Coordinates of C-alpha atoms and ligand atoms in Angstrom, one line a residue:
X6 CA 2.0 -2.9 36.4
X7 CA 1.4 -5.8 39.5
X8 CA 4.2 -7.9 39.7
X9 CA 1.4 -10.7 40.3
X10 CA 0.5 -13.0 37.7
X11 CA -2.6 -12.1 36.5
X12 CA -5.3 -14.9 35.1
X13 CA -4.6 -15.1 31.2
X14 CA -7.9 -12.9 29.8
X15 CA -7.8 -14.7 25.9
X16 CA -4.9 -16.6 24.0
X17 CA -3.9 -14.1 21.7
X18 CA -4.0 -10.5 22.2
X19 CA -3.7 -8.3 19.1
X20 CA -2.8 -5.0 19.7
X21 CA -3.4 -2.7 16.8
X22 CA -6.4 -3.0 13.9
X23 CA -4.6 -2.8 11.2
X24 CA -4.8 -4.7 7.9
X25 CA -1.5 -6.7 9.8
X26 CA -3.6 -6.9 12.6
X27 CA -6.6 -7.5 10.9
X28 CA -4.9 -10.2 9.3
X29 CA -3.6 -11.8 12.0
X30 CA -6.6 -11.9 14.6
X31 CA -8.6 -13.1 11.4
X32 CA -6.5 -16.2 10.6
X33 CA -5.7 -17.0 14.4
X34 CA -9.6 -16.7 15.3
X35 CA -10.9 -18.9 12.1
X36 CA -8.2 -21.5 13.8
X37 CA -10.7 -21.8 17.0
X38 CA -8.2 -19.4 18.9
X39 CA -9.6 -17.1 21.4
X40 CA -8.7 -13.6 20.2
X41 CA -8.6 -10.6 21.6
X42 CA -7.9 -7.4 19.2
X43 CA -7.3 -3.9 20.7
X44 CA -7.4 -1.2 18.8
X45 CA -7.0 2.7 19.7
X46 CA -9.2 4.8 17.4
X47 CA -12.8 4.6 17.3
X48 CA -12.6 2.3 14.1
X49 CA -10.9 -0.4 12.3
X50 CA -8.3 -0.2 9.1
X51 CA -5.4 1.8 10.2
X52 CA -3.5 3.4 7.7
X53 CA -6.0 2.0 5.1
X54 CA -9.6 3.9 6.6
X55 CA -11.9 6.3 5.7
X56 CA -12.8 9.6 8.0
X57 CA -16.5 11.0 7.9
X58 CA -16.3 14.0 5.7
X59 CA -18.3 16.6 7.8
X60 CA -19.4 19.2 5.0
X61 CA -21.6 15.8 2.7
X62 CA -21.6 13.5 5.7
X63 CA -20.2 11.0 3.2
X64 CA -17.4 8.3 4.2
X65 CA -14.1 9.4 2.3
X66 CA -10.9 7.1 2.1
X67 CA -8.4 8.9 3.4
X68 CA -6.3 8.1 0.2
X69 CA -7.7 5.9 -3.1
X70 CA -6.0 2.6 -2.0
X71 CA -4.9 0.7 -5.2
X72 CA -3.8 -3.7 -4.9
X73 CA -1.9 -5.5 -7.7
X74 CA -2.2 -9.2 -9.0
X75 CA 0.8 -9.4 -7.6
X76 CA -0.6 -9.2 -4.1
X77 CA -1.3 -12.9 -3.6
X78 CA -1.8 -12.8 0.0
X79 CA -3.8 -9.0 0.2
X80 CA -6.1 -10.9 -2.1
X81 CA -6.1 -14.2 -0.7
X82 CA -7.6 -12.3 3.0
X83 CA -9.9 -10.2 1.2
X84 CA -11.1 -13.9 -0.3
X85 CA -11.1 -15.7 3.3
X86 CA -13.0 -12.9 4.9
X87 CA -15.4 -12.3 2.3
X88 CA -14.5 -9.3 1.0
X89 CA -13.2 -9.7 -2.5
X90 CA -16.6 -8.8 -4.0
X91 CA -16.0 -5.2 -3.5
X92 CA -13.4 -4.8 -5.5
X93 CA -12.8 -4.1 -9.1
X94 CA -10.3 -5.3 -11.8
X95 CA -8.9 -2.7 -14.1
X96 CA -8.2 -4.1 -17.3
X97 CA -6.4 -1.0 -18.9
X98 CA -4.7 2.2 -17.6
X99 CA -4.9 5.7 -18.9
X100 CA -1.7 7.3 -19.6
X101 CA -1.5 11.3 -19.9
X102 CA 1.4 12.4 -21.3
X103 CA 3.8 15.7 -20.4
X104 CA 1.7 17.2 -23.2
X105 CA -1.7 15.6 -22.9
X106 CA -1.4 13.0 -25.3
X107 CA -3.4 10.0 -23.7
X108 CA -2.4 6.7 -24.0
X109 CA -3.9 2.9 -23.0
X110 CA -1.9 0.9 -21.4
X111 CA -3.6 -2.8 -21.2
X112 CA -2.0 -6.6 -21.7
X113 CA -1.6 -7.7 -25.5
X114 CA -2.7 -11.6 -25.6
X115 CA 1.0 -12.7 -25.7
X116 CA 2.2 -14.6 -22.7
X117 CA 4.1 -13.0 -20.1
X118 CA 7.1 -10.9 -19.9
X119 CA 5.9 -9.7 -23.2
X120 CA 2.1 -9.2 -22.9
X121 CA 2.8 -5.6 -22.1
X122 CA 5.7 -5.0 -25.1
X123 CA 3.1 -3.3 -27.5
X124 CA 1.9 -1.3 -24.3
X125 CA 5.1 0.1 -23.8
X126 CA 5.8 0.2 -27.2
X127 CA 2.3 3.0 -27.1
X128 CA 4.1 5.4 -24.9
X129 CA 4.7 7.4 -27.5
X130 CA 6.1 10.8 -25.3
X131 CA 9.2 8.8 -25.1
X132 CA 11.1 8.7 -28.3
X133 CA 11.7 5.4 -29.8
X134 CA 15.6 5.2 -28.7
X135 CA 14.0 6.2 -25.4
X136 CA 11.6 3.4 -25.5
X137 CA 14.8 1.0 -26.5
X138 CA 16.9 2.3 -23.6
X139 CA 13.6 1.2 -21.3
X140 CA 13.7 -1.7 -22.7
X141 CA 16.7 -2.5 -22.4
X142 CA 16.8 -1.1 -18.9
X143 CA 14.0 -3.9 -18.2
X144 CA 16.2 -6.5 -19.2
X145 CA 18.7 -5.7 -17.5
X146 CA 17.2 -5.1 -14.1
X147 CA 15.3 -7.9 -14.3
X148 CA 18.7 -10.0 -15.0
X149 CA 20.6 -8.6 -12.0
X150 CA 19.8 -10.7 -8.8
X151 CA 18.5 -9.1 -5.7
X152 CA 21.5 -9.3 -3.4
X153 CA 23.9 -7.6 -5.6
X154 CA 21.0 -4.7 -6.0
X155 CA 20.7 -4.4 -1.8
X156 CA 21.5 -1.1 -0.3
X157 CA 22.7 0.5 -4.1
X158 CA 20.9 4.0 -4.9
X159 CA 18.7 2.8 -8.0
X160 CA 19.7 6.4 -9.7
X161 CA 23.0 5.1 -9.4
X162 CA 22.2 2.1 -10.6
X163 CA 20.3 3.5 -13.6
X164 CA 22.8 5.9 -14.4
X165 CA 25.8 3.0 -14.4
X166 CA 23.1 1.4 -17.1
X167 CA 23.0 4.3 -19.1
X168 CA 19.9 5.3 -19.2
X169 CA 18.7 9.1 -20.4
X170 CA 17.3 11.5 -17.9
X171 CA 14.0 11.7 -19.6
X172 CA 13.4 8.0 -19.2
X173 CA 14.1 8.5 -15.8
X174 CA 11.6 11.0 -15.3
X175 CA 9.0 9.9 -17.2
X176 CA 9.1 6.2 -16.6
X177 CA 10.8 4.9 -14.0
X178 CA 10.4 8.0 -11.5
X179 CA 6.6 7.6 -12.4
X180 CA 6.4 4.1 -12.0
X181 CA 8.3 3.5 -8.3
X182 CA 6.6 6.9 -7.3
X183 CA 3.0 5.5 -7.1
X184 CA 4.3 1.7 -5.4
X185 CA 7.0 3.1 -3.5
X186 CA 6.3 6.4 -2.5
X187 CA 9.8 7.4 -3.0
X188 CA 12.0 9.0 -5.9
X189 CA 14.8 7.2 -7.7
X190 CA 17.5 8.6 -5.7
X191 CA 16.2 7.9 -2.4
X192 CA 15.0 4.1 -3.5
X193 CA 17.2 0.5 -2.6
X194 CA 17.4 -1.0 -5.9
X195 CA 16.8 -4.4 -4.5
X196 CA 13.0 -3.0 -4.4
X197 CA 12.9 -1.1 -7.5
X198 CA 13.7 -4.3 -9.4
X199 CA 11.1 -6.1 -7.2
X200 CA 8.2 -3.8 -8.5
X201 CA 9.0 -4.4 -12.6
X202 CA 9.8 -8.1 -11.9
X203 CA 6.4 -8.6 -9.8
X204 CA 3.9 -6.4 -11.6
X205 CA 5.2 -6.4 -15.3
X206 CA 7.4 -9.3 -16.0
X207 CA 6.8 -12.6 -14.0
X208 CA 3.3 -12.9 -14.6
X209 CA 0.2 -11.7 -16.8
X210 CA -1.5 -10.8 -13.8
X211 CA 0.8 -9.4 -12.1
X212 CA -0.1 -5.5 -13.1
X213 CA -3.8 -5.9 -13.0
X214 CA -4.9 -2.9 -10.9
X215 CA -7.7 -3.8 -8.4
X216 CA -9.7 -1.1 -6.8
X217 CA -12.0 -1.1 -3.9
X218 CA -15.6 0.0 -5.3
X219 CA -16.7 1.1 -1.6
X220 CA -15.1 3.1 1.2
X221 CA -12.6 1.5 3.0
X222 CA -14.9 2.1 5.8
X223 CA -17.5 -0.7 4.7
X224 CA -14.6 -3.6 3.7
X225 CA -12.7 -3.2 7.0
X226 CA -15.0 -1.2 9.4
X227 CA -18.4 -2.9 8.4
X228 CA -17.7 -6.0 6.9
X229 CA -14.4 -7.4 8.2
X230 CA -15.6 -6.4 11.9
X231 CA -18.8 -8.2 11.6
X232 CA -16.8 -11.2 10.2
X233 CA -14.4 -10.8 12.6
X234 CA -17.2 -10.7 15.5
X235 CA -18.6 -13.9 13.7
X236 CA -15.8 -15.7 14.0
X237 CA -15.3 -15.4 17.7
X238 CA -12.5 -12.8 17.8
X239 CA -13.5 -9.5 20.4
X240 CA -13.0 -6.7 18.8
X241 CA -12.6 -3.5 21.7
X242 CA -12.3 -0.5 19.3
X243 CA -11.1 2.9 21.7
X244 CA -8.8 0.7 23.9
X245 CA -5.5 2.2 23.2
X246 CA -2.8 0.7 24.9
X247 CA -0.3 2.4 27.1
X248 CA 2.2 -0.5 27.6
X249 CA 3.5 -4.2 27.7
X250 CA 5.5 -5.9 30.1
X251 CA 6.5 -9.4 30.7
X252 CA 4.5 -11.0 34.1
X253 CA 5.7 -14.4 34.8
X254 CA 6.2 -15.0 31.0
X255 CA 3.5 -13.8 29.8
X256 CA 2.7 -10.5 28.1
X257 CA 0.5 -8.2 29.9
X258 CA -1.1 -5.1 28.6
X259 CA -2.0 -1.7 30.2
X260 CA -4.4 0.4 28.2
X261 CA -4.3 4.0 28.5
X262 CA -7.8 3.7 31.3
X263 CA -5.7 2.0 33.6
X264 CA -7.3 -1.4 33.4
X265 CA -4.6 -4.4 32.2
X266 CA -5.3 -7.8 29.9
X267 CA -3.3 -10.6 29.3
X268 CA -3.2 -13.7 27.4
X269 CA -0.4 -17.0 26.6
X270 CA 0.7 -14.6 23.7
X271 CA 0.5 -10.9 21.9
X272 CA 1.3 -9.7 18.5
X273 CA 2.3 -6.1 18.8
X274 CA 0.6 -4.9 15.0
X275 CA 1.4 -1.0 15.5
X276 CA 3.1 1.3 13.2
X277 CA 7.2 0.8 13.9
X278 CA 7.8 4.3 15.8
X279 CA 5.5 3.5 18.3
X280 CA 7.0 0.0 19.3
X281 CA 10.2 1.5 21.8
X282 CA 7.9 3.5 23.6
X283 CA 5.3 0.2 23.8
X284 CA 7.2 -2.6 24.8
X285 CA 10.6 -1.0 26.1
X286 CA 11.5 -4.8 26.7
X287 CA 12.3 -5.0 23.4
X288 CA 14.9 -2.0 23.8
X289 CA 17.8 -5.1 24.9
X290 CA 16.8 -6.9 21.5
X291 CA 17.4 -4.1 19.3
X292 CA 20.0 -2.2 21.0
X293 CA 21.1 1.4 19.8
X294 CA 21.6 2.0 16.9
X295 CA 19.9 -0.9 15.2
X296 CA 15.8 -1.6 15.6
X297 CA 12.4 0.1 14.0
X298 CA 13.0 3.7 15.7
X299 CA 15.6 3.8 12.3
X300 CA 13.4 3.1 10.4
X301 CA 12.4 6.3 8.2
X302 CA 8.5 7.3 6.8
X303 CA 7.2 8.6 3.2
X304 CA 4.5 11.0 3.3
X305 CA 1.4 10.6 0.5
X306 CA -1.4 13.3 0.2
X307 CA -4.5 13.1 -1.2
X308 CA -6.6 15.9 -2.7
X309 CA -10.1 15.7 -3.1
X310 CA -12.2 17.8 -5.3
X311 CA -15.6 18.2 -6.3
X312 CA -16.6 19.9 -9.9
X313 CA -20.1 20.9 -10.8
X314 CA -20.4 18.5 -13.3
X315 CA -17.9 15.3 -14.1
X316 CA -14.0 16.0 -15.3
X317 CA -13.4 13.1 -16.8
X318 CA -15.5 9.4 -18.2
X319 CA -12.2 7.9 -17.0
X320 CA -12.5 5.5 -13.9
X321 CA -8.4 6.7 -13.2
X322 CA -6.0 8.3 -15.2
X323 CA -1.8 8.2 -14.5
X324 CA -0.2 11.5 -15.2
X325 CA 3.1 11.6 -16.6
X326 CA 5.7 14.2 -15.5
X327 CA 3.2 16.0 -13.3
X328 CA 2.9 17.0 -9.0
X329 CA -0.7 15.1 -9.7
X330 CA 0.6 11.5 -10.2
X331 CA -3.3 9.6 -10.2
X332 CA -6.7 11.0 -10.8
X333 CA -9.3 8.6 -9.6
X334 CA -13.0 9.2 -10.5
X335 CA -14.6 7.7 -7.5
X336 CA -18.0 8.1 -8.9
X337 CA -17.4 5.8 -11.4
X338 CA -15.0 3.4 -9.4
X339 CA -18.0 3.3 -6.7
X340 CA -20.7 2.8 -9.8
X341 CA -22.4 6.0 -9.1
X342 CA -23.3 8.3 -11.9
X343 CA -22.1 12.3 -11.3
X344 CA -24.4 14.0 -9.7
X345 CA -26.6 11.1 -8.1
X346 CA -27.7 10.4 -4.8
X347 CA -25.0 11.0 -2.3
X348 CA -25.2 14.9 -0.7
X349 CA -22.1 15.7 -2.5
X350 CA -22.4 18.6 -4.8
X351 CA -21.4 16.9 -8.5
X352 CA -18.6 14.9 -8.8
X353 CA -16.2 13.8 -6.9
X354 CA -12.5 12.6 -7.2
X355 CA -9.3 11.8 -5.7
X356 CA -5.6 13.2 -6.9
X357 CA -2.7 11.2 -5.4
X358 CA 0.4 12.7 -4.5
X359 CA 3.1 9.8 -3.5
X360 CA 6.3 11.0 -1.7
X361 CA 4.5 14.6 -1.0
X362 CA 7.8 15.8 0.8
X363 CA 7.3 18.9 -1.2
X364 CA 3.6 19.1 -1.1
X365 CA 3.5 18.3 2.6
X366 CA 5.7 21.2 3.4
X367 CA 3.6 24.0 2.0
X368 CA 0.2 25.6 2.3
X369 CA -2.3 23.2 1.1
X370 CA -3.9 25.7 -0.9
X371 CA -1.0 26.2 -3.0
X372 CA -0.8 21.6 -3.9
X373 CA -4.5 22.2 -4.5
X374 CA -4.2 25.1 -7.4
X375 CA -1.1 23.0 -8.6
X376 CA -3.4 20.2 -8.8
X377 CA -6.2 21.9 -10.6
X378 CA -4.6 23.9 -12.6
X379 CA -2.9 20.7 -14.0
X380 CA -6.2 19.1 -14.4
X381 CA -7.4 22.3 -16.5
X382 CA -4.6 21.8 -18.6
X383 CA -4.7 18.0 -19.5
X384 CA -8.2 17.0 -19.3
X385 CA -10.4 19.1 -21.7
X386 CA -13.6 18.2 -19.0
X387 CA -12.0 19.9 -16.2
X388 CA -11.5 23.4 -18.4
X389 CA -15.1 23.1 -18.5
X390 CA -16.3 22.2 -14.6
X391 CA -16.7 24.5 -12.0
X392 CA -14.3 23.5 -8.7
X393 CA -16.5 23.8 -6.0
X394 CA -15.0 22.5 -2.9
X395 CA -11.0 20.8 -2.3
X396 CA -9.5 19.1 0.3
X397 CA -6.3 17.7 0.7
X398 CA -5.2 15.2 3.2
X399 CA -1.2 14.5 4.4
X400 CA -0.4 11.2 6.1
X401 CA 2.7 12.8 7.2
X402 CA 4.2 8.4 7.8
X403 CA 2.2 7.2 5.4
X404 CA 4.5 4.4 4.6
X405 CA 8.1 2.7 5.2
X406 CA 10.6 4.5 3.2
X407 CA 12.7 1.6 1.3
X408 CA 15.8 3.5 1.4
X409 CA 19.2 2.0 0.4
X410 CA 20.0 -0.4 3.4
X411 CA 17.3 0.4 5.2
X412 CA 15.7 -3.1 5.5
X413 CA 18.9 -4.3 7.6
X414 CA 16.2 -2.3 10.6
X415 CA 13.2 -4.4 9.6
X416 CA 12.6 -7.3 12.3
X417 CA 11.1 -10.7 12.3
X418 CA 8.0 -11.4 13.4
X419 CA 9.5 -13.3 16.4
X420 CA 11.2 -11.3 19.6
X421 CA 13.4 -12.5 22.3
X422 CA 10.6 -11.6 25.1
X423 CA 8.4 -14.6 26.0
X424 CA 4.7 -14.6 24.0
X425 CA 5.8 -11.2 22.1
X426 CA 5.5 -11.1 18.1
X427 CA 5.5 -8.1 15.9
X428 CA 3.4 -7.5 12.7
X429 CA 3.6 -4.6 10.8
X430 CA 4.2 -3.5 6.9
X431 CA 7.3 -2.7 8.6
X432 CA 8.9 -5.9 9.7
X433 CA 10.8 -7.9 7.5
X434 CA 8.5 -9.8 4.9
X435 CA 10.4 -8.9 1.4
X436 CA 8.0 -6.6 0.8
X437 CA 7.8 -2.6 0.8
X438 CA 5.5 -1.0 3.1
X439 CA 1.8 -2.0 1.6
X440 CA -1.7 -3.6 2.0
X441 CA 0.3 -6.9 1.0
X442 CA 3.0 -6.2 3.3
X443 CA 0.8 -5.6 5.7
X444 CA -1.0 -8.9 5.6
X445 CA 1.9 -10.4 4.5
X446 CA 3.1 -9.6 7.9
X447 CA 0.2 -10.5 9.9
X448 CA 0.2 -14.0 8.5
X449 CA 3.6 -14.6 9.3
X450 CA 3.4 -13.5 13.0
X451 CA 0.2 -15.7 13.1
X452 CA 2.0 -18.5 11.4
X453 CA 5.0 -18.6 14.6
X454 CA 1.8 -18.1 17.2
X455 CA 0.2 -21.2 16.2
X456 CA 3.5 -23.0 15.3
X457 CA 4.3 -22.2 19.4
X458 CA 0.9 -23.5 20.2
X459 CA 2.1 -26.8 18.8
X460 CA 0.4 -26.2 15.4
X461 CA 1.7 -26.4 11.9
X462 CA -0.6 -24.3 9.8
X463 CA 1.0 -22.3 6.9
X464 CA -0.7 -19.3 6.2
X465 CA 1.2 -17.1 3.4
X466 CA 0.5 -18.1 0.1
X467 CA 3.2 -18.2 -3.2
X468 CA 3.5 -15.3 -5.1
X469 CA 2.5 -15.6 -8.9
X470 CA 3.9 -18.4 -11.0
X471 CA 7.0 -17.7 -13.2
X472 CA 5.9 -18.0 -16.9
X473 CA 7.9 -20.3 -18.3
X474 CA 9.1 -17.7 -21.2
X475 CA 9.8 -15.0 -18.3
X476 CA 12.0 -18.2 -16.7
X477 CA 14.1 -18.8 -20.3
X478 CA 14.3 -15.5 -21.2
X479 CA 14.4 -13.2 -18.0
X480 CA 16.2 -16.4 -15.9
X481 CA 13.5 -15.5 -13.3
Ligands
FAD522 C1 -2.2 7.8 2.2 C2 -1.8 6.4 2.0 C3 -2.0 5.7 0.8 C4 -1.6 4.4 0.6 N1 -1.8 3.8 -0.6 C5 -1.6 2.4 -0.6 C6 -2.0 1.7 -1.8 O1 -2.5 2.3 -2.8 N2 -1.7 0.4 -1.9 C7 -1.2 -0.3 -0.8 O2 -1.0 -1.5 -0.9 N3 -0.8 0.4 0.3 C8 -1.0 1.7 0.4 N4 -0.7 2.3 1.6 C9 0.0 1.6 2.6 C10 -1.0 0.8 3.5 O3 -2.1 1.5 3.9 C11 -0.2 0.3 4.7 O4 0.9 -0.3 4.3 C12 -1.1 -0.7 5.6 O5 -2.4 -0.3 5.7 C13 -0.4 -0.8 6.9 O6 -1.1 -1.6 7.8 P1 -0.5 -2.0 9.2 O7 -1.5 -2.8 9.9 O8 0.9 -2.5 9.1 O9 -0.4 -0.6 10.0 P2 -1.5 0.5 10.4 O10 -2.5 0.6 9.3 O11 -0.8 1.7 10.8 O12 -2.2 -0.1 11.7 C14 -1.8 0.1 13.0 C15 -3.0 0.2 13.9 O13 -2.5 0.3 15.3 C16 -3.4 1.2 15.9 N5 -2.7 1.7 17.1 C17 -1.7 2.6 17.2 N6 -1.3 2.7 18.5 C18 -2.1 1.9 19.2 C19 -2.2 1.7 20.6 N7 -1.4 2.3 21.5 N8 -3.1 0.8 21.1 C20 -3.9 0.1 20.2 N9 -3.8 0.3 18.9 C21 -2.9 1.2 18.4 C22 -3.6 2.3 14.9 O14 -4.7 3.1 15.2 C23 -3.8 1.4 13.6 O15 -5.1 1.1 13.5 C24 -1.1 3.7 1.7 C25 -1.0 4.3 3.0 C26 -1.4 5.6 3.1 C27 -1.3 6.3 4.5

């Protein structure tokens, strides 16, 4: 780094192409902004991308990515940038049972928190005193306020409420698995209660499901980078950088050829181990112990399979008390009846695995007979089809684990060092470690950029409104 003051290259660098990123230069570069967004692999997305799958030449997501109602903002971007129309509401889910019984889960007309009563009242592998202990379980969580549910184990929690193992396993465990990628014990409750009061019992919408009916490749690689380009922001895709100092007050950035950039400001939108090593400056804000290095990951593998023929007319299906915790059937989510066009032999579909600790420790080989062998069990199609190829994929830090008291290590957007801002599903935005989170986070490190450039533009929108029977009864 030259200790002279380099000519300011843009206003904004972003440094990392994220969907907080993505976010970010997106709003700031709509705004008239000259932006600048650097990203080090070869394509956009992040965490949230697709790889090319060398065997069928066909994009594949690296995991099925899944957004709630609740994700006001995730939605709101996908609207701005003009992506929204490739996406698909789910208007029911597809329940398997420990023994295969299959249940649909969808709203009842009644206004929320009870349009999903009769669904849960369906789940019929709980008995009905275990479907009264949920509910009541529900009710309770719902009526305990956040900050007396902050850095409390939520198996302790559920345990001090009473509530039987086997609703434990098969509903909550499965519920917080798939949106928090971690198991009871190791969950804050503060975001346990967060997902039931957001998804099931604020609003109506709040649970709708909304999948992506193309590869994440074509909504952020394709689309979002031509919109991006559209809008005036540069987009340098293989320009990893190295490192950021502060020149004269304002950041500067060495990429990993050598060559240096600057601009009046930067938002540092990379996952939260990488920051110390990035911008050591930082190091006298955090101080040891404290900052993101504390900050502990959740894995989430993905397998994919092809069959011979299709498994299931399902376009997903939840499995209850199972390693496989989702089944999507990307054929039908990307509108493409089995065995049509693409290279790919058949049909082909996703398994999720959230907090694959377990699954990420061992061969693959043995997850993927797990996986199938479940499959042959539950779904009568799958006894049938021939496997003919399987994959599975481990991103080892896939998310922020929300442990008990972990958030206390989640900055703000803002840092003590001149022109620095962070974004990241990993800094502080009351959310866990998602899409929303992600442009959540983005927006609000965008939001203190322009409000330093003298502007007073608000960005992040409201989450859902509060029913007015989930505000008398619930006291939301
Ligand atoms: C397997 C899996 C499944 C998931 N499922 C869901 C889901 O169903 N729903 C949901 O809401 N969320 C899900 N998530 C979480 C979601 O993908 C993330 O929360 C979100 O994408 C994070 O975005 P981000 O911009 O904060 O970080 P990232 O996506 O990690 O973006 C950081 C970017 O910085 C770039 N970078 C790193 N170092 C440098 C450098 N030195 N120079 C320049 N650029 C650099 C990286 O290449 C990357 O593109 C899942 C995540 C995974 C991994």
């Amino acid at each position: 780094m030259t200790g002279n003051r380099p000519a300011v290259d843009c206003d904004v660098l972003v440094v990392g192409g994220g969907l907080a990123g993505l976010a970010c230069a997106a709003a700031l570069g709509a705004r008239g902004l000259r932006v600048t967004l650097l990203e080090s692999r070869n394509r956009l997305g992040g965490r949230a991308s697709s790889f090319r799958d060398a065997q069928t030449g066909e994009w594949l997501d690296n995991c099925q990515h899944v957004s709630l109602g609740c994700c006001t903002n995730f939605t709101r971007f996908c609207q701005a940038v003009g992506i929204d129309r490739f996406f698909h509401r789910e208007d029911e889910l597809i329940f398997i049972g420990p023994q295969g019984t299959r249940h649909v889960f969808a709203a009842s007309s009644l206004p929320a928190p009870l349009h999903l009563a009769p669904a849960f009242a369906g789940l019929s592998y709980l008995s009905w005193s275990d479907r009264w202990h949920l509910s009541r379980g529900l009710r309770l969580l719902a009526g305990t306020r956040p900050e007396h549910l902050e850095g409390i184990p939520f198996d302790r929690w559920l345990a001090g409420q009473r509530q039987p193992p086997q609703v434990i396993e098969l509903f909550w465990h499965v519920v917080l698995v798939s949106a928090l990628s971690e198991t009871v014990d190791r969950l804050d409750a503060a975001h346990a209660r967060k997902v039931f009061v957001d998804a099931f019992l604020t609003n109506r919408a709040g649970w709708e499901v909304w999948l992506p009916t193309v590869p994440l490749e074509r909504l952020y690689g394709e689309e979002l980078q031509g919109w991006l380009q559209q809008h005036g922001v540069t987009v340098r895709l293989n320009a990893g950088v190295r490192g950021i100092a502060s020149v004269e007050g304002k950041p500067v950035v060495t990429l990993r050829d050598g060559t240096t950039q600057s601009a009046a400001r930067l938002v540092l939108a990379v996952p939260s181990h990488l920051v110390p090593e990035m911008a050591p400056d930082l190091a006298t804000q955090w101080g040891a112990p404290e900052g993101p290095g504390q900050i502990e990951t959740a894995p989430i593998s993905s397998v994919h399979l092809w069959y011979d023929r299709e498994i299931t007319p399902d376009r997903h299906v939840t499995f209850v008390g199972q390693t496989s915790q989702w089944l999507f059937n990307r054929e039908r989510i990307q509108g493409r009846p089995a065995s049509s066009g693409s290279a790919a032999p058949g049909w082909y579909g996703q398994v999720v695995i959230s907090a694959s600790h377990q699954a990420a420790s061992r061969p693959a080989q043995e997850t993927i007979e797990t996986v199938t062998g479940e499959l042959a069990r539950l779904l009568p199609g799958a006894r049938e089809a021939r496997l003919v190829r399987a994959r599975m994929v481990t991103e080892h830090r896939a998310v922020i684990a929300v442990l008990p008291g972990a958030d206390r290590y989640r900055p703000g957007v803002r840092t003590e060092v001149p022109g620095l801002y962070l974004a990241g599903d990993w800094v502080q935005t009351g959310w866990p470690s998602t899409m929303e989170g992600a442009v959540r986070s983005g927006w609000l490190a965008a939001e203190a950029v322009l409000a330093d450039a003298g502007r007073g533009d608000s960005l992040v929108v409201p989450d859902l409104p509060v029913s007015r029977l989930s505000k008398w009864l619930l006291r939301l």
